[in-house]
Amino acid sequence: MICLIYSDYNQTEMKRKTKPASNDHLKLSQIIKDVHKNLREDAKRLGTQKAWINHCKQEESLLRYAQAMKELATRHWEKNYNNNCKAKSRIKWIYEYCRLYFFDGELLRQRRREIEIARKIVANESCERYLLGSFIDSSEENLFDVKSELEEKMYSESNAKCLKLLDVGSCYNPFNEFPCLDVLAVDIAPASSDVKWCDFLEVNIINKKPDLSQHPIKELQDCSFHIVVFSLLLEYLPSPEQRLNCCLNAYKVLQHEGILLIITPDSKHVGSNAKIMLTWRFILSEIGFSRIKYEKLPYLHCMAFRKSININIAKRWAQLQDNEKFYKNMYIPQDLNNKEMKKL
């Protein structure tokens, strides 16, 4: 089940502080909102699984959605970002963080941080040493001998296609413009010919290299990507279970020390949905992701999660938290009304 992308940009679209939205802008936004609303209503009426299957078969509606999303992103959002110095393009944010992580030393800094956490786990005997697997060597002097699928060399931005990026819910393949990225763009409603049809929630993850020239894509290789991008994706999915399954699949296809980059819309101030964002961090920590970057932009939450060398390293943060501070599932604001919010 997987793939599209974008979400309720209701308030994002209507509250621009530049000039009022054009009629074309409003019309395109309404197409997006209607699709999101209909999918959520169908999920309540039919159940998530059946609603999603039916949704993926609505080719005409999905094509209209994809075209509207592409126009919004390329003709309106990017233009507004360029005209507003306080705003930043989601594409620019993702690319800049990839550069920082792989080319400017952040990967090695995070690796050293995890090694220190491993030391604490062993010292506190909160985890048997063998559970750390090959993360650390038995001798102290070899503690930094990290076993990872990633090579020890630093990546160079000058090397073409040196980073494999999976863009889930890509729409129009916006990352294809960056020479250092080897992009596989997938969606259930491709808006351009270089985006492959794929339902990421239902994709088979295998331990050998699949034929990615096929259409649709039904298989992906495990531990094969440096980067997975969920840009305006998770809020598109109608249930918390689907969002978690999406993240689990991202974990499977990422190399150790690879990163999952999540962009989700929110026009409110940083504290309004803080519990939701902390819950995402908590739940993803339990499956092996460490959140290493968070930034609230005017209309977006931007997050980077690292697939830890060992799952127990990532889990440690969750184990130190009070479970009562978090929701039980990966909710989005649309899932919760005020009455429900008080219960959860």
PDB file of N, CA and C in Angstrom, residues 119-184:
ATOM      1  N   ARG A 119      28.705   2.355  24.396  1.00  0.00           N
ATOM      2  CA  ARG A 119      29.525   2.238  25.606  1.00  0.00           C
ATOM      3  C   ARG A 119      28.654   2.323  26.860  1.00  0.00           C
ATOM      4  N   LYS A 120      27.721   3.258  26.840  1.00  0.00           N
ATOM      5  CA  LYS A 120      26.855   3.444  28.013  1.00  0.00           C
ATOM      6  C   LYS A 120      25.955   2.235  28.227  1.00  0.00           C
ATOM      7  N   ILE A 121      25.455   1.685  27.122  1.00  0.00           N
ATOM      8  CA  ILE A 121      24.592   0.507  27.237  1.00  0.00           C
ATOM      9  C   ILE A 121      25.349  -0.646  27.883  1.00  0.00           C
ATOM     10  N   VAL A 122      26.566  -0.869  27.415  1.00  0.00           N
ATOM     11  CA  VAL A 122      27.376  -1.962  27.958  1.00  0.00           C
ATOM     12  C   VAL A 122      27.759  -1.678  29.406  1.00  0.00           C
ATOM     13  N   ALA A 123      28.145  -0.434  29.689  1.00  0.00           N
ATOM     14  CA  ALA A 123      28.574  -0.077  31.043  1.00  0.00           C
ATOM     15  C   ALA A 123      27.438  -0.215  32.046  1.00  0.00           C
ATOM     16  N   ASN A 124      26.235   0.129  31.631  1.00  0.00           N
ATOM     17  CA  ASN A 124      25.085   0.055  32.528  1.00  0.00           C
ATOM     18  C   ASN A 124      24.467  -1.332  32.572  1.00  0.00           C
ATOM     19  N   GLU A 125      24.991  -2.225  31.716  1.00  0.00           N
ATOM     20  CA  GLU A 125      24.483  -3.590  31.627  1.00  0.00           C
ATOM     21  C   GLU A 125      22.977  -3.625  31.380  1.00  0.00           C
ATOM     22  N   SER A 126      22.491  -2.579  30.713  1.00  0.00           N
ATOM     23  CA  SER A 126      21.067  -2.572  30.363  1.00  0.00           C
ATOM     24  C   SER A 126      20.812  -3.402  29.116  1.00  0.00           C
ATOM     25  N   CYS A 127      21.891  -3.839  28.512  1.00  0.00           N
ATOM     26  CA  CYS A 127      21.772  -4.675  27.316  1.00  0.00           C
ATOM     27  C   CYS A 127      22.973  -5.609  27.291  1.00  0.00           C
ATOM     28  N   GLU A 128      22.747  -6.889  27.148  1.00  0.00           N
ATOM     29  CA  GLU A 128      23.868  -7.818  27.037  1.00  0.00           C
ATOM     30  C   GLU A 128      24.729  -7.423  25.843  1.00  0.00           C
ATOM     31  N   ARG A 129      26.052  -7.549  26.016  1.00  0.00           N
ATOM     32  CA  ARG A 129      26.967  -7.088  24.984  1.00  0.00           C
ATOM     33  C   ARG A 129      26.700  -7.759  23.638  1.00  0.00           C
ATOM     34  N   TYR A 130      26.336  -9.025  23.657  1.00  0.00           N
ATOM     35  CA  TYR A 130      26.147  -9.732  22.392  1.00  0.00           C
ATOM     36  C   TYR A 130      24.984  -9.166  21.590  1.00  0.00           C
ATOM     37  N   LEU A 131      24.036  -8.492  22.266  1.00  0.00           N
ATOM     38  CA  LEU A 131      22.899  -7.924  21.549  1.00  0.00           C
ATOM     39  C   LEU A 131      23.314  -6.770  20.645  1.00  0.00           C
ATOM     40  N   LEU A 132      24.505  -6.226  20.891  1.00  0.00           N
ATOM     41  CA  LEU A 132      25.006  -5.162  20.027  1.00  0.00           C
ATOM     42  C   LEU A 132      25.627  -5.727  18.766  1.00  0.00           C
ATOM     43  N   GLY A 133      25.685  -7.033  18.681  1.00  0.00           N
ATOM     44  CA  GLY A 133      26.155  -7.669  17.454  1.00  0.00           C
ATOM     45  C   GLY A 133      27.539  -7.194  17.069  1.00  0.00           C
ATOM     46  N   SER A 134      27.690  -6.846  15.800  1.00  0.00           N
ATOM     47  CA  SER A 134      28.995  -6.442  15.281  1.00  0.00           C
ATOM     48  C   SER A 134      29.230  -4.949  15.410  1.00  0.00           C
ATOM     49  N   PHE A 135      28.373  -4.266  16.178  1.00  0.00           N
ATOM     50  CA  PHE A 135      28.539  -2.819  16.281  1.00  0.00           C
ATOM     51  C   PHE A 135      29.865  -2.450  16.927  1.00  0.00           C
ATOM     52  N   ILE A 136      30.253  -3.199  17.957  1.00  0.00           N
ATOM     53  CA  ILE A 136      31.524  -2.902  18.598  1.00  0.00           C
ATOM     54  C   ILE A 136      32.348  -4.174  18.715  1.00  0.00           C
ATOM     55  N   ASP A 137      33.644  -4.010  18.666  1.00  0.00           N
ATOM     56  CA  ASP A 137      34.560  -5.131  18.823  1.00  0.00           C
ATOM     57  C   ASP A 137      34.747  -5.413  20.309  1.00  0.00           C
ATOM     58  N   SER A 138      35.216  -6.584  20.627  1.00  0.00           N
ATOM     59  CA  SER A 138      35.358  -6.955  22.034  1.00  0.00           C
ATOM     60  C   SER A 138      36.454  -6.164  22.735  1.00  0.00           C
ATOM     61  N   SER A 139      37.426  -5.675  21.997  1.00  0.00           N
ATOM     62  CA  SER A 139      38.513  -4.936  22.621  1.00  0.00           C
ATOM     63  C   SER A 139      38.266  -3.436  22.528  1.00  0.00           C
ATOM     64  N   GLU A 140      38.620  -2.716  23.599  1.00  0.00           N
ATOM     65  CA  GLU A 140      38.354  -1.276  23.670  1.00  0.00           C
ATOM     66  C   GLU A 140      39.037  -0.517  22.539  1.00  0.00           C
ATOM     67  N   GLU A 141      40.258  -0.930  22.189  1.00  0.00           N
ATOM     68  CA  GLU A 141      40.973  -0.193  21.151  1.00  0.00           C
ATOM     69  C   GLU A 141      40.316  -0.333  19.786  1.00  0.00           C
ATOM     70  N   ASN A 142      39.490  -1.354  19.618  1.00  0.00           N
ATOM     71  CA  ASN A 142      38.814  -1.545  18.334  1.00  0.00           C
ATOM     72  C   ASN A 142      37.344  -1.136  18.388  1.00  0.00           C
ATOM     73  N   LEU A 143      37.001  -0.367  19.418  1.00  0.00           N
ATOM     74  CA  LEU A 143      35.609   0.017  19.592  1.00  0.00           C
ATOM     75  C   LEU A 143      35.090   0.814  18.407  1.00  0.00           C
ATOM     76  N   PHE A 144      35.984   1.521  17.742  1.00  0.00           N
ATOM     77  CA  PHE A 144      35.563   2.362  16.631  1.00  0.00           C
ATOM     78  C   PHE A 144      35.590   1.622  15.299  1.00  0.00           C
ATOM     79  N   ASP A 145      35.838   0.322  15.360  1.00  0.00           N
ATOM     80  CA  ASP A 145      35.836  -0.478  14.131  1.00  0.00           C
ATOM     81  C   ASP A 145      34.398  -0.849  13.792  1.00  0.00           C
ATOM     82  N   VAL A 146      33.692   0.096  13.237  1.00  0.00           N
ATOM     83  CA  VAL A 146      32.268  -0.077  12.977  1.00  0.00           C
ATOM     84  C   VAL A 146      32.049  -0.942  11.756  1.00  0.00           C
ATOM     85  N   LYS A 147      31.165  -1.919  11.886  1.00  0.00           N
ATOM     86  CA  LYS A 147      30.792  -2.758  10.763  1.00  0.00           C
ATOM     87  C   LYS A 147      29.534  -2.174  10.127  1.00  0.00           C
ATOM     88  N   SER A 148      29.615  -1.813   8.892  1.00  0.00           N
ATOM     89  CA  SER A 148      28.487  -1.158   8.238  1.00  0.00           C
ATOM     90  C   SER A 148      28.509  -1.458   6.761  1.00  0.00           C
ATOM     91  N   GLU A 149      27.298  -1.429   6.153  1.00  0.00           N
ATOM     92  CA  GLU A 149      27.250  -1.577   4.703  1.00  0.00           C
ATOM     93  C   GLU A 149      27.890  -0.381   4.007  1.00  0.00           C
ATOM     94  N   LEU A 150      27.882   0.767   4.686  1.00  0.00           N
ATOM     95  CA  LEU A 150      28.461   1.956   4.078  1.00  0.00           C
ATOM     96  C   LEU A 150      29.977   1.876   4.130  1.00  0.00           C
ATOM     97  N   GLU A 151      30.627   2.304   3.071  1.00  0.00           N
ATOM     98  CA  GLU A 151      32.077   2.279   3.026  1.00  0.00           C
ATOM     99  C   GLU A 151      32.650   3.332   3.970  1.00  0.00           C
ATOM    100  N   GLU A 152      33.887   3.133   4.392  1.00  0.00           N
ATOM    101  CA  GLU A 152      34.519   4.056   5.320  1.00  0.00           C
ATOM    102  C   GLU A 152      34.838   5.402   4.665  1.00  0.00           C
ATOM    103  N   LYS A 153      35.011   5.428   3.376  1.00  0.00           N
ATOM    104  CA  LYS A 153      35.385   6.678   2.704  1.00  0.00           C
ATOM    105  C   LYS A 153      34.285   7.713   2.853  1.00  0.00           C
ATOM    106  N   MET A 154      34.683   8.970   2.834  1.00  0.00           N
ATOM    107  CA  MET A 154      33.701  10.041   2.800  1.00  0.00           C
ATOM    108  C   MET A 154      33.150  10.134   1.386  1.00  0.00           C
ATOM    109  N   TYR A 155      31.887  10.424   1.270  1.00  0.00           N
ATOM    110  CA  TYR A 155      31.287  10.600  -0.041  1.00  0.00           C
ATOM    111  C   TYR A 155      31.693  11.953  -0.594  1.00  0.00           C
ATOM    112  N   SER A 156      31.778  12.032  -1.899  1.00  0.00           N
ATOM    113  CA  SER A 156      32.160  13.278  -2.553  1.00  0.00           C
ATOM    114  C   SER A 156      31.041  13.746  -3.462  1.00  0.00           C
ATOM    115  N   GLU A 157      30.677  15.014  -3.320  1.00  0.00           N
ATOM    116  CA  GLU A 157      29.601  15.565  -4.132  1.00  0.00           C
ATOM    117  C   GLU A 157      29.969  15.590  -5.608  1.00  0.00           C
ATOM    118  N   SER A 158      31.266  15.526  -5.888  1.00  0.00           N
ATOM    119  CA  SER A 158      31.708  15.561  -7.282  1.00  0.00           C
ATOM    120  C   SER A 158      31.510  14.226  -7.988  1.00  0.00           C
ATOM    121  N   ASN A 159      31.241  13.167  -7.217  1.00  0.00           N
ATOM    122  CA  ASN A 159      31.005  11.852  -7.814  1.00  0.00           C
ATOM    123  C   ASN A 159      29.552  11.735  -8.256  1.00  0.00           C
ATOM    124  N   ALA A 160      29.345  11.613  -9.540  1.00  0.00           N
ATOM    125  CA  ALA A 160      27.987  11.550 -10.069  1.00  0.00           C
ATOM    126  C   ALA A 160      27.272  10.292  -9.582  1.00  0.00           C
ATOM    127  N   LYS A 161      26.023  10.457  -9.218  1.00  0.00           N
ATOM    128  CA  LYS A 161      25.152   9.341  -8.823  1.00  0.00           C
ATOM    129  C   LYS A 161      25.740   8.499  -7.693  1.00  0.00           C
ATOM    130  N   CYS A 162      26.419   9.139  -6.748  1.00  0.00           N
ATOM    131  CA  CYS A 162      27.069   8.356  -5.691  1.00  0.00           C
ATOM    132  C   CYS A 162      26.122   8.004  -4.551  1.00  0.00           C
ATOM    133  N   LEU A 163      24.970   8.652  -4.481  1.00  0.00           N
ATOM    134  CA  LEU A 163      24.006   8.371  -3.421  1.00  0.00           C
ATOM    135  C   LEU A 163      22.704   7.874  -4.025  1.00  0.00           C
ATOM    136  N   LYS A 164      22.259   6.713  -3.571  1.00  0.00           N
ATOM    137  CA  LYS A 164      21.000   6.147  -4.069  1.00  0.00           C
ATOM    138  C   LYS A 164      19.843   6.660  -3.221  1.00  0.00           C
ATOM    139  N   LEU A 165      18.916   7.326  -3.872  1.00  0.00           N
ATOM    140  CA  LEU A 165      17.782   7.948  -3.180  1.00  0.00           C
ATOM    141  C   LEU A 165      16.483   7.369  -3.696  1.00  0.00           C
ATOM    142  N   LEU A 166      15.633   6.924  -2.772  1.00  0.00           N
ATOM    143  CA  LEU A 166      14.293   6.444  -3.103  1.00  0.00           C
ATOM    144  C   LEU A 166      13.298   7.526  -2.700  1.00  0.00           C
ATOM    145  N   ASP A 167      12.635   8.105  -3.681  1.00  0.00           N
ATOM    146  CA  ASP A 167      11.662   9.171  -3.443  1.00  0.00           C
ATOM    147  C   ASP A 167      10.261   8.571  -3.538  1.00  0.00           C
ATOM    148  N   VAL A 168       9.643   8.349  -2.382  1.00  0.00           N
ATOM    149  CA  VAL A 168       8.341   7.679  -2.326  1.00  0.00           C
ATOM    150  C   VAL A 168       7.235   8.728  -2.373  1.00  0.00           C
ATOM    151  N   GLY A 169       6.341   8.577  -3.343  1.00  0.00           N
ATOM    152  CA  GLY A 169       5.324   9.596  -3.548  1.00  0.00           C
ATOM    153  C   GLY A 169       5.928  10.793  -4.244  1.00  0.00           C
ATOM    154  N   SER A 170       6.712  10.524  -5.244  1.00  0.00           N
ATOM    155  CA  SER A 170       7.546  11.544  -5.870  1.00  0.00           C
ATOM    156  C   SER A 170       6.773  12.535  -6.721  1.00  0.00           C
ATOM    157  N   CYS A 171       5.741  12.077  -7.389  1.00  0.00           N
ATOM    158  CA  CYS A 171       4.934  12.887  -8.302  1.00  0.00           C
ATOM    159  C   CYS A 171       5.700  13.210  -9.581  1.00  0.00           C
ATOM    160  N   TYR A 172       6.674  14.143  -9.522  1.00  0.00           N
ATOM    161  CA  TYR A 172       7.323  14.612 -10.753  1.00  0.00           C
ATOM    162  C   TYR A 172       8.849  14.519 -10.704  1.00  0.00           C
ATOM    163  N   ASN A 173       9.397  13.759  -9.739  1.00  0.00           N
ATOM    164  CA  ASN A 173      10.831  13.502  -9.638  1.00  0.00           C
ATOM    165  C   ASN A 173      11.660  14.780  -9.473  1.00  0.00           C
ATOM    166  N   PRO A 174      11.410  15.564  -8.430  1.00  0.00           N
ATOM    167  CA  PRO A 174      12.120  16.831  -8.258  1.00  0.00           C
ATOM    168  C   PRO A 174      13.603  16.694  -7.934  1.00  0.00           C
ATOM    169  N   PHE A 175      14.045  15.523  -7.443  1.00  0.00           N
ATOM    170  CA  PHE A 175      15.449  15.370  -7.059  1.00  0.00           C
ATOM    171  C   PHE A 175      16.344  14.945  -8.221  1.00  0.00           C
ATOM    172  N   ASN A 176      15.751  14.739  -9.362  1.00  0.00           N
ATOM    173  CA  ASN A 176      16.526  14.307 -10.525  1.00  0.00           C
ATOM    174  C   ASN A 176      17.510  15.370 -10.999  1.00  0.00           C
ATOM    175  N   GLU A 177      17.332  16.605 -10.570  1.00  0.00           N
ATOM    176  CA  GLU A 177      18.202  17.695 -11.018  1.00  0.00           C
ATOM    177  C   GLU A 177      19.563  17.689 -10.337  1.00  0.00           C
ATOM    178  N   PHE A 178      19.732  16.913  -9.267  1.00  0.00           N
ATOM    179  CA  PHE A 178      20.982  16.939  -8.513  1.00  0.00           C
ATOM    180  C   PHE A 178      21.907  15.818  -8.993  1.00  0.00           C
ATOM    181  N   PRO A 179      23.066  16.160  -9.554  1.00  0.00           N
ATOM    182  CA  PRO A 179      23.945  15.163 -10.186  1.00  0.00           C
ATOM    183  C   PRO A 179      24.441  14.064  -9.252  1.00  0.00           C
ATOM    184  N   CYS A 180      24.583  14.359  -7.962  1.00  0.00           N
ATOM    185  CA  CYS A 180      25.146  13.359  -7.047  1.00  0.00           C
ATOM    186  C   CYS A 180      24.127  12.306  -6.625  1.00  0.00           C
ATOM    187  N   LEU A 181      22.860  12.497  -6.989  1.00  0.00           N
ATOM    188  CA  LEU A 181      21.808  11.584  -6.558  1.00  0.00           C
ATOM    189  C   LEU A 181      21.396  10.629  -7.672  1.00  0.00           C
ATOM    190  N   ASP A 182      21.374   9.355  -7.341  1.00  0.00           N
ATOM    191  CA  ASP A 182      20.855   8.313  -8.234  1.00  0.00           C
ATOM    192  C   ASP A 182      19.436   8.016  -7.760  1.00  0.00           C
ATOM    193  N   VAL A 183      18.457   8.635  -8.398  1.00  0.00           N
ATOM    194  CA  VAL A 183      17.092   8.669  -7.875  1.00  0.00           C
ATOM    195  C   VAL A 183      16.215   7.585  -8.484  1.00  0.00           C
ATOM    196  N   LEU A 184      15.503   6.880  -7.604  1.00  0.00           N
ATOM    197  CA  LEU A 184      14.389   6.039  -8.024  1.00  0.00           C
ATOM    198  C   LEU A 184      13.135   6.714  -7.491  1.00  0.00           C
TER     199      LEU A 184
END
